[in-house]
Structures are given as structure tokens and as C-alpha cells.
Amino acid sequence: NFRDSYYTFFSNKHFEMERNCIRISLFKSLLCFRDLWDLKTQNKLTDNVIGMIIISPLNIRHIVKALINPFYLNLSDQYYVRLSKYTFHVYGIKCVVEAFPYQTQDNETTRCAEVTLLNILDYYSNTYKEYKNAVPSVIIDLEKKHCHERVLPSQGINYKILCKILYDLEFSPKIYNLQSMNKDFSGITKKDKLRRILYRYIESGIIVAVNVEPKNTNTPGHSLLCIGHTKKIKKENANKKCEHFPVKINKKITEIDIIDSADFYDEFVVIDDNQSPYTIQEFSKMSIYKNMEVSNLAVPLYKRMFLDASDAYNIVMSIIKDKKFGIINNNEDLVNILNGNNKIVTRLFLASSRSYKNFKICDKENEIQSDVYRMFYGTILLPQFIWVCEIYSYDKYLKDHLAFGEIIIDATSSSKNGLQGIISINLPSGIYSRNPGDKIYSSNEILDFIKIYDYTGETNNWREFKGYNRNLFIPQKS
């Protein structure tokens, strides 16, 4: 990236500037130089990789690129993150590191928003074959298409232009603005809604660009990336923000608390050029700058992900509260599942159908499930990406992460399709499903699905199932 910036901008200056960077390779133990040339001892290098840092020759000595495995920062037991496997070479020897790309701005060709874009493109191009990487000059050329003045030296860009650039680079970005969050009378603030959206995409394994801006001032804002969240659960916050919903259980009306799993989490892992890599920050204090709040989120979605997080959540809640299919209506099994604690937890996330099916069928954590269970998930017709809502009892979510219900929604659907986007519902009473050619007939909020398997009378075949866990990972040794 620096060599590209050098030939695009720095080489045009009157005074000569150095063009060669310095790379520092990091290892967790001392190495003998002679061991690098012996085939029997080269593994001392490859087995001890921490990462590498490239430093520019500019006076500010900014970091052109850093790839550091967070496991060696003694943070692996604190959070779940999204990483990618990178390779680099030391004297011709291939080294592999699991990391997220990190760089800082040079203040002339790259500012915080450009750094955000470069990190996004670096990560996605290295992880998925559908995307290509881009150097700073490509970003600058795209800025020229959308800006109304010169772009060098860089003055930074707003998130509308950032999303336009992502669109030009084969993404289908979605932007969320704090002030545009809908008002309601549930006691949930606009900040809560924006935080919930951030969490749902992070839980989906999608990195999110975060724009923080000063409160009540016109001073410049800042851009950073969110790539994960901590393990720390805040029960009190979640219990305060739950929705109270009256239901009928055993012919008696009682009240169930519906808790959004997003409300358990308030600390996120950020990649910010003003902070160390993998810094943990609360949602209200994402930046090191004072008096800043999150104002915009830019989500680099795949081009065929049409249904966004907000609309998917609305569809899920309409199903949960449905008179016939409502997971908490007319369900005698719910008494035993909740075990006296009338609280349920919903967890909404995106997943690829390939990974999701493999988890349901092959993962050891699901080996206690019946063959019918595995057959259903192996044969169900799914699009490339799906929205999944897992439903837990409060105690099982906190302790075992075992769910008792699940709703799968087509991510290629849209908000206009509403309930037509529902693919399957898995409840203690049975599994309901529909094929792509089937229609939902809706009358008085009663849905017409096909029950393909009935658990009634066969309680030994029904078991709670493990929550999906292949979107985010705990850092491991390289």
C-alpha cells in the first residue's frame, strides 16, 4: 500500500522521500539464524509465529500493515472475533498467522475512512474469493467520482461516499443512522436499537464500519471497524430492556419476558488506527476521543443479502407471537422448558447455508440429536445465506447455550415479502417447513405450514440443540 501511495503522491514532491519500508517479523521465542537454513529446524520459525508489522519511511513512521495474532496479546479468553489466515515469508520460509489487518493513516493519502476501507477490502479479499483487494490509488480514483473537490491531500470522506465506494467494489452496503432509528414506546432508545443492529451483524461474522461523531458540535468525526464482541454478559441491562408478553400456558394467562441476546453485550472489539489492535470498547465509548457517540454504521453485505437485520427481527417477532405458531403460545412443553423462570432469549444472526448444514449434521455438539433431525437439516432446501433466530430459555442460554426453538428465514427475501420469507420453524411440538414453490396462506394471523415431523408422543426423540457457533471464534495459536 505504501509503495502505491509513494508513486501516486509522495514521489511528486520536490524533496526526495524514501520509498522502502521496514518489516518486523514477530516470534514467540528466540531463533538461531543458522536454524533457518536447516530443513530439520525450520519449524522453529513456522511454529512460533506471532505476526508481522510493516513501518513506513515517512517522518511519522505510520504502520502500513500489521498482522498480529490476538492469542499472543493475552486476550484470547476475553472475546469472540472474526479473523483470517494470512501468509508472509521470512527468507523464503512461509509463515501463517491468523489475524485481522491493522494500519494507521499517513494523513496525506489516507485518513481514517480510507484506512477503514482498506482494512475491509484486505480482510474480505483474503477470506473470500468473490472479492478483490484494492490499493490506496484505487480508493482515491473512486473518491474522485463521488466528491466535488480534490481528494489529495486527503481530507477524509463521509459514510455516504464510503458506502458508494463499497458498492463500486462489488459489495451491497447498508448504512444505519442513529437519528433515523424509528421511535417507539417500548422504552428502547435509538442508541439501543443501533447497538442491537451492530451486535446482530457482528454475531453474523460480518465486520462493520463504525462512524463516531461529536455530540452537539461540528468538529470532524472518526471511522473505525468492529470485528467482534466480548464474552462478558450484562444480565441487568438485558433484563431492563426485555419485552413483557402475555401468553396462555395450560389454559392460564401468564407473562413471559422476551430478551434480545443483543442486550447482554455492550463491549465490542475494534480495529482503530488511534488505538492498539483488538481494543475492547463499550458501545458508548468506541473512540478514544471524548464526547463522541456512534452516529453511523456501514455494513458491507454480500450482493444477494436483501433482507437486513431490522426487517429479519420484525419477521421473527411476528412468528414468535403468532396465535398458531407462536413459540410461547399454547405450548404445554414450555412449562418444563422454562422450569419456573418465565424468560426466553432470542438470538438472531446470518449464516451461510453450507456451514449451517454442516454444523447441524456433522458437528460433535449435535451428535445427541436423532437421525430425523439430521435428515431434515441435510435435505432442506436453503439459499446461500439465511437468517436464523434461535430461542432459548434464560437459564440455558447463560449456562449451556442450548436452544429449544428455531426459525430460519430466507436472506434473499425482502421486507415487502414479510412472512413469505420463512423457510422453517423447529419447535418442541414438531418441525414445520416449506419448499421454494410453496406459498403461505395467511388469514387472521394463522399460518399454513406443512408439519413434516411431529414430536408429540415421542418426547424421547426431541432434545434441545446446541447454538450455532461458526461465525465468530476464540483466537488460537497460529
Short mmCIF file of C-alpha atoms in Angstrom, two decimals:
data_model
loop_
_atom_site.label_atom_id
_atom_site.label_comp_id
_atom_site.label_asym_id
_atom_site.label_seq_id
_atom_site.Cartn_x
_atom_site.Cartn_y
_atom_site.Cartn_z
CA ASN A 1 0.00 0.00 0.00
CA PHE A 2 2.76 2.47 0.81
CA ARG A 3 4.56 1.83 -2.48
CA ASP A 4 1.30 2.62 -4.29
CA SER A 5 0.88 5.84 -2.26
CA TYR A 6 4.51 6.70 -2.92
CA TYR A 7 4.16 6.58 -6.72
CA THR A 8 0.71 8.22 -6.66
CA PHE A 9 1.53 11.12 -4.35
CA PHE A 10 4.81 11.24 -2.41
CA SER A 11 7.11 10.88 -5.43
CA ASN A 12 5.65 14.11 -6.87
CA LYS A 13 7.07 16.22 -4.07
CA HIS A 14 10.10 18.46 -4.55
CA PHE A 15 12.19 16.94 -1.79
CA GLU A 16 13.08 13.31 -2.16
CA MET A 17 11.46 10.77 0.11
CA GLU A 18 12.50 7.25 0.99
CA ARG A 19 10.33 4.56 -0.59
CA ASN A 20 11.44 1.42 1.23
CA CYS A 21 9.54 0.25 4.30
CA ILE A 22 10.80 -1.76 7.25
CA ARG A 23 9.19 -5.06 8.13
CA ILE A 24 9.44 -6.53 11.61
CA SER A 25 8.59 -10.23 11.96
CA LEU A 26 7.46 -11.33 15.42
CA PHE A 27 8.07 -14.73 17.01
CA LYS A 28 7.34 -16.01 20.49
CA SER A 29 10.83 -17.45 21.15
CA LEU A 30 14.44 -16.76 20.27
CA LEU A 31 15.65 -18.26 17.00
CA CYS A 32 19.12 -19.16 15.83
CA PHE A 33 19.89 -17.67 12.41
CA ARG A 34 21.56 -20.92 11.31
CA ASP A 35 18.38 -22.90 12.03
CA LEU A 36 16.62 -21.14 9.15
CA TRP A 37 18.70 -23.00 6.58
CA ASP A 38 18.36 -26.44 8.09
CA LEU A 39 15.24 -28.30 6.89
CA LYS A 40 15.04 -30.13 10.22
CA THR A 41 14.86 -26.95 12.30
CA GLN A 42 12.87 -24.57 10.06
CA ASN A 43 9.74 -25.48 12.00
CA LYS A 44 11.17 -23.47 14.91
CA LEU A 45 10.28 -20.44 12.81
CA THR A 46 6.88 -21.53 11.47
CA ASP A 47 5.66 -22.90 14.83
CA ASN A 48 6.43 -19.69 16.71
CA VAL A 49 4.78 -17.04 14.52
CA ILE A 50 3.09 -14.12 16.28
CA GLY A 51 2.78 -11.86 13.24
CA MET A 52 4.49 -9.00 11.46
CA ILE A 53 4.48 -5.19 11.27
CA ILE A 54 5.42 -3.02 8.27
CA ILE A 55 6.53 0.54 9.09
CA SER A 56 6.72 3.32 6.51
CA PRO A 57 9.81 5.54 5.97
CA LEU A 58 7.76 8.74 6.46
CA ASN A 59 8.62 11.03 9.34
CA ILE A 60 5.50 9.93 11.23
CA ARG A 61 6.56 6.27 10.83
CA HIS A 62 2.99 5.10 10.42
CA ILE A 63 2.08 1.41 10.31
CA VAL A 64 1.49 0.39 6.71
CA LYS A 65 0.21 -3.03 7.75
CA ALA A 66 0.23 -5.19 10.85
CA LEU A 67 -0.89 -8.79 11.19
CA ILE A 68 -0.79 -9.91 14.82
CA ASN A 69 -2.46 -12.98 16.28
CA PRO A 70 -4.51 -11.74 19.27
CA PHE A 71 -3.84 -15.00 21.10
CA TYR A 72 -0.37 -13.71 21.94
CA LEU A 73 -1.73 -10.47 23.35
CA ASN A 74 -3.21 -12.49 26.24
CA LEU A 75 -6.71 -11.60 25.11
CA SER A 76 -7.91 -14.93 23.70
CA ASP A 77 -10.09 -15.74 26.71
CA GLN A 78 -11.91 -12.40 26.62
CA TYR A 79 -13.71 -12.20 23.29
CA TYR A 80 -15.02 -13.70 20.07
CA VAL A 81 -13.67 -12.19 16.86
CA ARG A 82 -13.54 -12.60 13.11
CA LEU A 83 -10.02 -13.33 11.78
CA SER A 84 -8.45 -14.53 8.54
CA LYS A 85 -5.40 -16.65 7.72
CA TYR A 86 -2.57 -14.62 6.17
CA THR A 87 0.78 -15.75 4.83
CA PHE A 88 4.08 -13.90 4.66
CA HIS A 89 7.64 -15.07 4.02
CA VAL A 90 10.82 -14.75 6.06
CA TYR A 91 13.90 -15.52 3.98
CA GLY A 92 11.71 -17.56 1.66
CA ILE A 93 10.09 -19.54 4.50
CA LYS A 94 6.30 -19.44 4.51
CA CYS A 95 4.72 -18.23 7.76
CA VAL A 96 0.99 -18.34 8.55
CA VAL A 97 -0.83 -16.10 11.03
CA GLU A 98 -4.50 -15.74 11.97
CA ALA A 99 -5.15 -12.04 12.34
CA PHE A 100 -7.18 -9.05 11.29
CA PRO A 101 -5.35 -6.42 9.20
CA TYR A 102 -4.40 -3.24 11.03
CA GLN A 103 -2.89 0.00 9.71
CA THR A 104 -2.68 3.67 10.57
CA GLN A 105 -3.24 6.74 8.41
CA ASP A 106 -0.42 8.67 6.78
CA ASN A 107 -2.51 11.90 6.93
CA GLU A 108 -1.92 12.71 3.24
CA THR A 109 -3.18 9.85 1.06
CA THR A 110 -5.13 8.01 3.75
CA ARG A 111 -7.28 9.23 6.60
CA CYS A 112 -9.43 7.19 8.97
CA ALA A 113 -12.21 6.42 6.45
CA GLU A 114 -9.72 5.31 3.79
CA VAL A 115 -7.97 3.12 6.37
CA THR A 116 -11.35 1.59 7.22
CA LEU A 117 -11.98 0.80 3.55
CA LEU A 118 -8.50 -0.66 3.03
CA ASN A 119 -8.89 -2.93 6.06
CA ILE A 120 -12.32 -4.10 4.88
CA LEU A 121 -11.01 -4.91 1.39
CA ASP A 122 -7.88 -6.57 2.74
CA TYR A 123 -9.90 -8.85 5.01
CA TYR A 124 -12.62 -9.78 2.52
CA SER A 125 -10.25 -10.39 -0.41
CA ASN A 126 -8.07 -12.61 1.76
CA THR A 127 -11.06 -14.56 3.13
CA TYR A 128 -13.44 -14.88 0.17
CA LYS A 129 -12.63 -15.41 -3.50
CA GLU A 130 -15.57 -13.20 -4.60
CA TYR A 131 -13.74 -10.00 -3.61
CA LYS A 132 -10.60 -8.27 -4.81
CA ASN A 133 -8.16 -6.22 -2.80
CA ALA A 134 -7.55 -2.55 -3.61
CA VAL A 135 -4.60 -0.22 -3.12
CA PRO A 136 -4.97 3.43 -1.99
CA SER A 137 -4.87 4.79 -5.56
CA VAL A 138 -7.98 2.75 -6.44
CA ILE A 139 -9.81 4.22 -3.43
CA ILE A 140 -8.66 7.71 -4.45
CA ASP A 141 -9.93 7.25 -8.03
CA LEU A 142 -13.31 6.14 -6.74
CA GLU A 143 -13.44 9.13 -4.38
CA LYS A 144 -12.96 11.41 -7.38
CA LYS A 145 -16.19 10.02 -8.89
CA HIS A 146 -18.24 10.95 -5.84
CA CYS A 147 -16.53 14.03 -4.35
CA HIS A 148 -16.92 17.61 -5.57
CA GLU A 149 -13.39 18.81 -4.86
CA ARG A 150 -9.86 17.45 -4.98
CA VAL A 151 -9.17 14.34 -2.91
CA LEU A 152 -5.41 14.78 -2.40
CA PRO A 153 -4.15 15.60 0.14
CA SER A 154 -6.93 13.59 1.73
CA GLN A 155 -9.43 15.40 3.93
CA GLY A 156 -11.39 12.25 4.71
CA ILE A 157 -14.80 11.18 3.42
CA ASN A 158 -18.26 10.76 4.92
CA TYR A 159 -20.09 7.45 5.23
CA LYS A 160 -22.34 8.07 2.23
CA ILE A 161 -19.28 8.23 -0.01
CA LEU A 162 -17.72 5.28 1.85
CA CYS A 163 -20.80 3.19 1.01
CA LYS A 164 -20.72 4.31 -2.63
CA ILE A 165 -17.11 3.13 -2.88
CA LEU A 166 -18.04 -0.22 -1.32
CA TYR A 167 -20.83 -0.53 -3.87
CA ASP A 168 -18.36 0.14 -6.70
CA LEU A 169 -16.20 -2.67 -5.30
CA GLU A 170 -18.92 -5.36 -5.60
CA PHE A 171 -20.44 -5.05 -2.12
CA SER A 172 -24.07 -4.27 -1.36
CA PRO A 173 -23.61 -1.97 1.65
CA LYS A 174 -26.30 -0.96 4.11
CA ILE A 175 -25.97 2.19 6.19
CA TYR A 176 -27.72 2.78 9.53
CA ASN A 177 -28.00 6.24 11.03
CA LEU A 178 -28.63 6.97 14.70
CA GLN A 179 -31.13 9.77 14.08
CA SER A 180 -33.12 7.70 11.57
CA MET A 181 -33.87 4.93 14.08
CA ASN A 182 -37.64 4.62 14.50
CA LYS A 183 -39.18 5.86 17.71
CA ASP A 184 -41.47 3.63 19.73
CA PHE A 185 -42.96 3.49 23.21
CA SER A 186 -41.16 0.39 24.46
CA GLY A 187 -38.52 2.33 26.37
CA ILE A 188 -35.80 1.22 23.96
CA THR A 189 -33.70 4.22 22.89
CA LYS A 190 -32.29 4.94 19.45
CA LYS A 191 -28.83 4.06 20.75
CA ASP A 192 -30.14 0.71 21.96
CA LYS A 193 -31.57 -0.03 18.52
CA LEU A 194 -28.32 0.90 16.78
CA ARG A 195 -26.31 -1.23 19.23
CA ARG A 196 -28.65 -4.18 18.61
CA ILE A 197 -28.12 -3.88 14.86
CA LEU A 198 -24.34 -3.75 15.34
CA TYR A 199 -24.43 -6.85 17.54
CA ARG A 200 -26.57 -8.85 15.09
CA TYR A 201 -24.15 -8.27 12.23
CA ILE A 202 -21.12 -8.95 14.42
CA GLU A 203 -22.80 -12.16 15.65
CA SER A 204 -23.25 -13.00 11.95
CA GLY A 205 -19.50 -12.81 11.37
CA ILE A 206 -19.78 -9.59 9.34
CA ILE A 207 -17.36 -6.80 10.17
CA VAL A 208 -18.96 -3.36 10.49
CA ALA A 209 -17.57 0.12 9.82
CA VAL A 210 -18.44 2.45 12.70
CA ASN A 211 -18.66 6.23 12.39
CA VAL A 212 -18.38 8.20 15.64
CA GLU A 213 -19.15 11.91 15.73
CA PRO A 214 -19.05 14.62 18.41
CA LYS A 215 -22.24 15.37 20.29
CA ASN A 216 -23.75 18.79 19.50
CA THR A 217 -20.65 20.12 17.70
CA ASN A 218 -19.48 20.46 14.10
CA THR A 219 -15.97 19.11 14.65
CA PRO A 220 -14.82 16.16 12.48
CA GLY A 221 -15.82 12.61 13.30
CA HIS A 222 -13.81 9.41 13.14
CA SER A 223 -14.06 5.98 11.49
CA LEU A 224 -13.11 2.55 12.83
CA LEU A 225 -14.03 -1.12 12.44
CA CYS A 226 -15.84 -3.51 14.77
CA ILE A 227 -14.84 -7.18 14.37
CA GLY A 228 -16.15 -8.97 17.48
CA HIS A 229 -17.63 -8.73 20.94
CA THR A 230 -16.55 -9.78 24.41
CA LYS A 231 -17.74 -12.80 26.36
CA LYS A 232 -18.85 -10.54 29.19
CA ILE A 233 -22.62 -10.74 29.76
CA LYS A 234 -24.53 -7.93 31.44
CA LYS A 235 -27.69 -9.53 32.84
CA GLU A 236 -29.06 -6.38 34.45
CA ASN A 237 -29.06 -4.43 31.17
CA ALA A 238 -30.83 -7.24 29.33
CA ASN A 239 -33.49 -7.69 32.00
CA LYS A 240 -34.29 -3.97 31.95
CA LYS A 241 -34.80 -3.93 28.18
CA CYS A 242 -36.89 -7.10 27.86
CA GLU A 243 -40.39 -7.14 26.35
CA HIS A 244 -43.26 -8.39 28.52
CA PHE A 245 -45.71 -10.52 26.58
CA PRO A 246 -48.90 -12.20 27.89
CA VAL A 247 -49.35 -15.84 26.81
CA LYS A 248 -51.63 -18.77 27.52
CA ILE A 249 -49.96 -21.79 29.14
CA ASN A 250 -52.15 -24.66 30.37
CA LYS A 251 -55.24 -22.50 29.79
CA LYS A 252 -53.88 -19.81 32.11
CA ILE A 253 -52.69 -16.35 31.10
CA THR A 254 -49.17 -15.60 32.29
CA GLU A 255 -46.46 -13.12 31.35
CA ILE A 256 -43.28 -14.10 29.51
CA ASP A 257 -40.22 -11.85 29.26
CA ILE A 258 -38.65 -11.84 25.78
CA ILE A 259 -34.97 -10.88 25.99
CA ASP A 260 -32.94 -9.92 22.92
CA SER A 261 -29.48 -11.53 23.25
CA ALA A 262 -28.02 -8.29 21.85
CA ASP A 263 -28.86 -6.63 25.17
CA PHE A 264 -26.47 -8.92 27.06
CA TYR A 265 -23.47 -7.38 25.27
CA ASP A 266 -22.17 -3.84 25.38
CA GLU A 267 -18.43 -4.32 24.77
CA PHE A 268 -17.02 -4.73 21.27
CA VAL A 269 -13.62 -5.45 19.72
CA VAL A 270 -12.44 -2.60 17.49
CA ILE A 271 -9.74 -2.02 14.90
CA ASP A 272 -8.96 1.68 15.19
CA ASP A 273 -5.84 3.46 13.95
CA ASN A 274 -5.90 5.57 17.13
CA GLN A 275 -5.86 2.52 19.40
CA SER A 276 -4.00 -0.76 19.69
CA PRO A 277 -5.31 -3.67 17.61
CA TYR A 278 -8.20 -5.62 19.17
CA THR A 279 -9.02 -2.95 21.74
CA ILE A 280 -12.19 -3.60 23.75
CA GLN A 281 -14.59 -0.65 23.97
CA GLU A 282 -18.12 -0.09 25.20
CA PHE A 283 -20.66 0.93 22.57
CA SER A 284 -20.97 4.40 24.11
CA LYS A 285 -17.17 4.87 24.11
CA MET A 286 -15.95 3.34 20.86
CA SER A 287 -13.38 6.07 20.27
CA ILE A 288 -10.63 7.47 22.49
CA TYR A 289 -11.96 10.95 21.74
CA LYS A 290 -14.23 12.42 24.39
CA ASN A 291 -17.83 13.42 23.79
CA MET A 292 -18.14 11.08 20.78
CA GLU A 293 -21.07 8.77 20.02
CA VAL A 294 -21.79 6.21 17.30
CA SER A 295 -23.71 8.01 14.57
CA ASN A 296 -23.50 5.67 11.55
CA LEU A 297 -22.90 2.00 10.80
CA ALA A 298 -21.85 0.83 7.34
CA VAL A 299 -22.32 -2.89 6.77
CA PRO A 300 -20.51 -4.42 3.72
CA LEU A 301 -23.10 -7.05 2.82
CA TYR A 302 -22.93 -9.65 0.06
CA LYS A 303 -24.86 -8.57 -3.04
CA ARG A 304 -27.57 -11.24 -2.57
CA MET A 305 -28.32 -10.47 1.08
CA PHE A 306 -31.51 -8.49 0.56
CA LEU A 307 -33.15 -8.88 3.97
CA ASP A 308 -31.49 -6.67 6.57
CA ALA A 309 -31.21 -7.20 10.32
CA SER A 310 -34.10 -4.92 11.33
CA ASP A 311 -36.61 -6.49 8.95
CA ALA A 312 -35.48 -10.02 9.84
CA TYR A 313 -36.06 -9.28 13.52
CA ASN A 314 -39.57 -7.95 12.85
CA ILE A 315 -40.47 -11.12 10.95
CA VAL A 316 -39.09 -13.29 13.75
CA MET A 317 -41.11 -11.48 16.41
CA SER A 318 -44.31 -11.78 14.36
CA ILE A 319 -43.79 -15.55 14.27
CA ILE A 320 -42.96 -15.82 17.97
CA LYS A 321 -46.19 -14.01 18.80
CA ASP A 322 -48.34 -15.77 16.17
CA LYS A 323 -51.55 -17.35 17.54
CA LYS A 324 -50.84 -20.75 15.98
CA PHE A 325 -47.08 -20.96 15.59
CA GLY A 326 -46.14 -18.70 18.45
CA ILE A 327 -43.35 -20.42 20.32
CA ILE A 328 -44.72 -19.09 23.58
CA ASN A 329 -48.43 -19.65 22.90
CA ASN A 330 -50.45 -22.80 23.66
CA ASN A 331 -47.26 -24.72 24.37
CA GLU A 332 -47.53 -27.07 27.31
CA ASP A 333 -43.90 -28.13 26.86
CA LEU A 334 -42.84 -24.57 27.67
CA VAL A 335 -43.62 -25.11 31.35
CA ASN A 336 -40.97 -27.81 31.63
CA ILE A 337 -38.52 -25.96 29.41
CA LEU A 338 -38.61 -22.70 31.37
CA ASN A 339 -38.54 -24.52 34.71
CA GLY A 340 -40.32 -21.74 36.58
CA ASN A 341 -38.27 -18.88 35.09
CA ASN A 342 -40.62 -17.23 32.60
CA LYS A 343 -37.91 -15.70 30.43
CA ILE A 344 -36.85 -16.60 26.90
CA VAL A 345 -33.88 -15.31 24.89
CA THR A 346 -33.85 -14.72 21.13
CA ARG A 347 -30.57 -14.80 19.20
CA LEU A 348 -30.65 -13.57 15.59
CA PHE A 349 -27.77 -13.95 13.11
CA LEU A 350 -26.84 -14.59 9.48
CA ALA A 351 -25.18 -17.82 8.37
CA SER A 352 -24.16 -19.46 5.11
CA SER A 353 -26.35 -22.48 4.37
CA ARG A 354 -23.31 -24.66 3.66
CA SER A 355 -21.70 -24.01 7.03
CA TYR A 356 -25.04 -24.19 8.86
CA LYS A 357 -25.97 -27.56 7.39
CA ASN A 358 -22.54 -28.97 8.16
CA PHE A 359 -22.83 -27.81 11.77
CA LYS A 360 -26.27 -29.38 12.19
CA ILE A 361 -25.32 -32.68 10.59
CA CYS A 362 -21.65 -33.29 11.39
CA ASP A 363 -20.66 -31.29 14.45
CA LYS A 364 -19.98 -33.37 17.56
CA GLU A 365 -22.03 -30.96 19.66
CA ASN A 366 -25.13 -32.19 17.82
CA GLU A 367 -24.38 -35.92 17.99
CA ILE A 368 -27.14 -36.49 20.58
CA GLN A 369 -29.80 -35.43 18.05
CA SER A 370 -31.91 -38.02 16.24
CA ASP A 371 -31.39 -39.18 12.67
CA VAL A 372 -34.65 -37.46 11.73
CA TYR A 373 -33.19 -34.19 12.99
CA ARG A 374 -30.05 -34.60 10.88
CA MET A 375 -32.03 -35.77 7.86
CA PHE A 376 -34.22 -32.69 8.00
CA TYR A 377 -31.29 -30.26 8.01
CA GLY A 378 -29.46 -32.29 5.38
CA THR A 379 -32.33 -32.31 2.89
CA ILE A 380 -33.96 -28.91 3.45
CA LEU A 381 -33.61 -26.53 0.50
CA LEU A 382 -31.82 -23.34 1.55
CA PRO A 383 -30.49 -20.24 -0.26
CA GLN A 384 -26.81 -19.32 0.01
CA PHE A 385 -27.43 -17.21 3.16
CA ILE A 386 -30.11 -17.47 5.84
CA TRP A 387 -31.25 -15.52 8.86
CA VAL A 388 -31.54 -17.79 11.89
CA CYS A 389 -33.29 -16.99 15.16
CA GLU A 390 -32.56 -19.41 17.98
CA ILE A 391 -34.85 -19.34 21.03
CA TYR A 392 -33.53 -20.27 24.46
CA SER A 393 -34.77 -20.48 27.99
CA TYR A 394 -32.99 -17.82 30.06
CA ASP A 395 -31.02 -20.31 32.17
CA LYS A 396 -29.94 -22.50 29.24
CA TYR A 397 -28.68 -19.51 27.25
CA LEU A 398 -26.46 -18.39 30.10
CA LYS A 399 -25.26 -21.85 31.09
CA ASP A 400 -25.23 -24.39 28.24
CA HIS A 401 -26.20 -22.35 25.17
CA LEU A 402 -28.86 -24.97 24.36
CA ALA A 403 -31.85 -23.74 22.33
CA PHE A 404 -35.36 -25.18 22.30
CA GLY A 405 -36.68 -23.41 19.19
CA GLU A 406 -35.51 -22.04 15.88
CA ILE A 407 -36.79 -20.02 12.92
CA ILE A 408 -34.99 -19.92 9.54
CA ILE A 409 -35.68 -17.04 7.14
CA ASP A 410 -34.53 -16.57 3.55
CA ALA A 411 -31.88 -13.82 3.46
CA THR A 412 -32.62 -13.27 -0.26
CA SER A 413 -36.15 -12.23 0.67
CA SER A 414 -37.10 -8.62 1.45
CA SER A 415 -39.23 -6.74 3.94
CA LYS A 416 -42.03 -6.50 1.33
CA ASN A 417 -42.34 -10.30 1.28
CA GLY A 418 -42.95 -10.46 5.03
CA LEU A 419 -43.85 -13.96 6.19
CA GLN A 420 -43.24 -15.36 2.71
CA GLY A 421 -39.55 -15.37 3.59
CA ILE A 422 -39.93 -18.01 6.30
CA ILE A 423 -38.35 -21.36 5.43
CA SER A 424 -38.78 -23.48 8.55
CA ILE A 425 -39.79 -23.46 12.21
CA ASN A 426 -38.42 -26.02 14.68
CA LEU A 427 -40.39 -26.31 17.93
CA PRO A 428 -40.73 -28.92 20.69
CA SER A 429 -44.10 -29.81 19.11
CA GLY A 430 -42.59 -30.55 15.71
CA ILE A 431 -40.74 -29.31 12.64
CA TYR A 432 -42.61 -27.14 10.14
CA SER A 433 -41.17 -26.39 6.72
CA ARG A 434 -41.91 -25.24 3.18
CA ASN A 435 -40.20 -25.57 -0.19
CA PRO A 436 -39.38 -22.64 -2.53
CA GLY A 437 -42.52 -23.27 -4.61
CA ASP A 438 -44.89 -23.40 -1.65
CA LYS A 439 -46.97 -20.42 -0.55
CA ILE A 440 -48.01 -19.25 2.89
CA TYR A 441 -51.72 -18.70 3.24
CA SER A 442 -52.27 -16.15 5.96
CA SER A 443 -55.68 -15.49 7.47
CA ASN A 444 -56.25 -13.82 10.81
CA GLU A 445 -52.56 -14.24 11.61
CA ILE A 446 -52.83 -18.06 11.30
CA LEU A 447 -50.15 -19.51 9.02
CA ASP A 448 -50.49 -22.66 6.94
CA PHE A 449 -47.28 -24.68 7.07
CA ILE A 450 -46.58 -28.36 6.49
CA LYS A 451 -45.60 -30.22 9.64
CA ILE A 452 -43.02 -32.67 8.33
CA TYR A 453 -42.26 -34.24 11.69
CA ASP A 454 -44.33 -34.46 14.85
CA TYR A 455 -42.59 -34.80 18.21
CA THR A 456 -45.93 -35.34 20.02
CA GLY A 457 -45.88 -38.63 21.89
CA GLU A 458 -42.22 -39.13 21.02
CA THR A 459 -40.57 -36.96 23.62
CA ASN A 460 -37.50 -39.18 23.67
CA ASN A 461 -36.73 -38.01 20.14
CA TRP A 462 -36.82 -34.29 20.98
CA ARG A 463 -33.81 -32.67 22.56
CA GLU A 464 -32.57 -29.12 22.97
CA PHE A 465 -29.87 -28.33 20.43
CA LYS A 466 -26.56 -26.51 20.58
CA GLY A 467 -26.46 -22.92 19.35
CA TYR A 468 -24.60 -22.25 16.10
CA ASN A 469 -21.01 -21.20 16.76
CA ARG A 470 -19.18 -20.89 13.44
CA ASN A 471 -19.44 -17.15 12.79
CA LEU A 472 -17.06 -15.90 15.50
CA PHE A 473 -14.06 -17.60 17.02
CA ILE A 474 -11.86 -17.51 20.08
CA PRO A 475 -8.29 -16.68 18.95
CA GLN A 476 -5.98 -19.71 18.78
CA LYS A 477 -2.27 -20.29 18.30
CA SER A 478 -1.06 -19.74 14.73
#
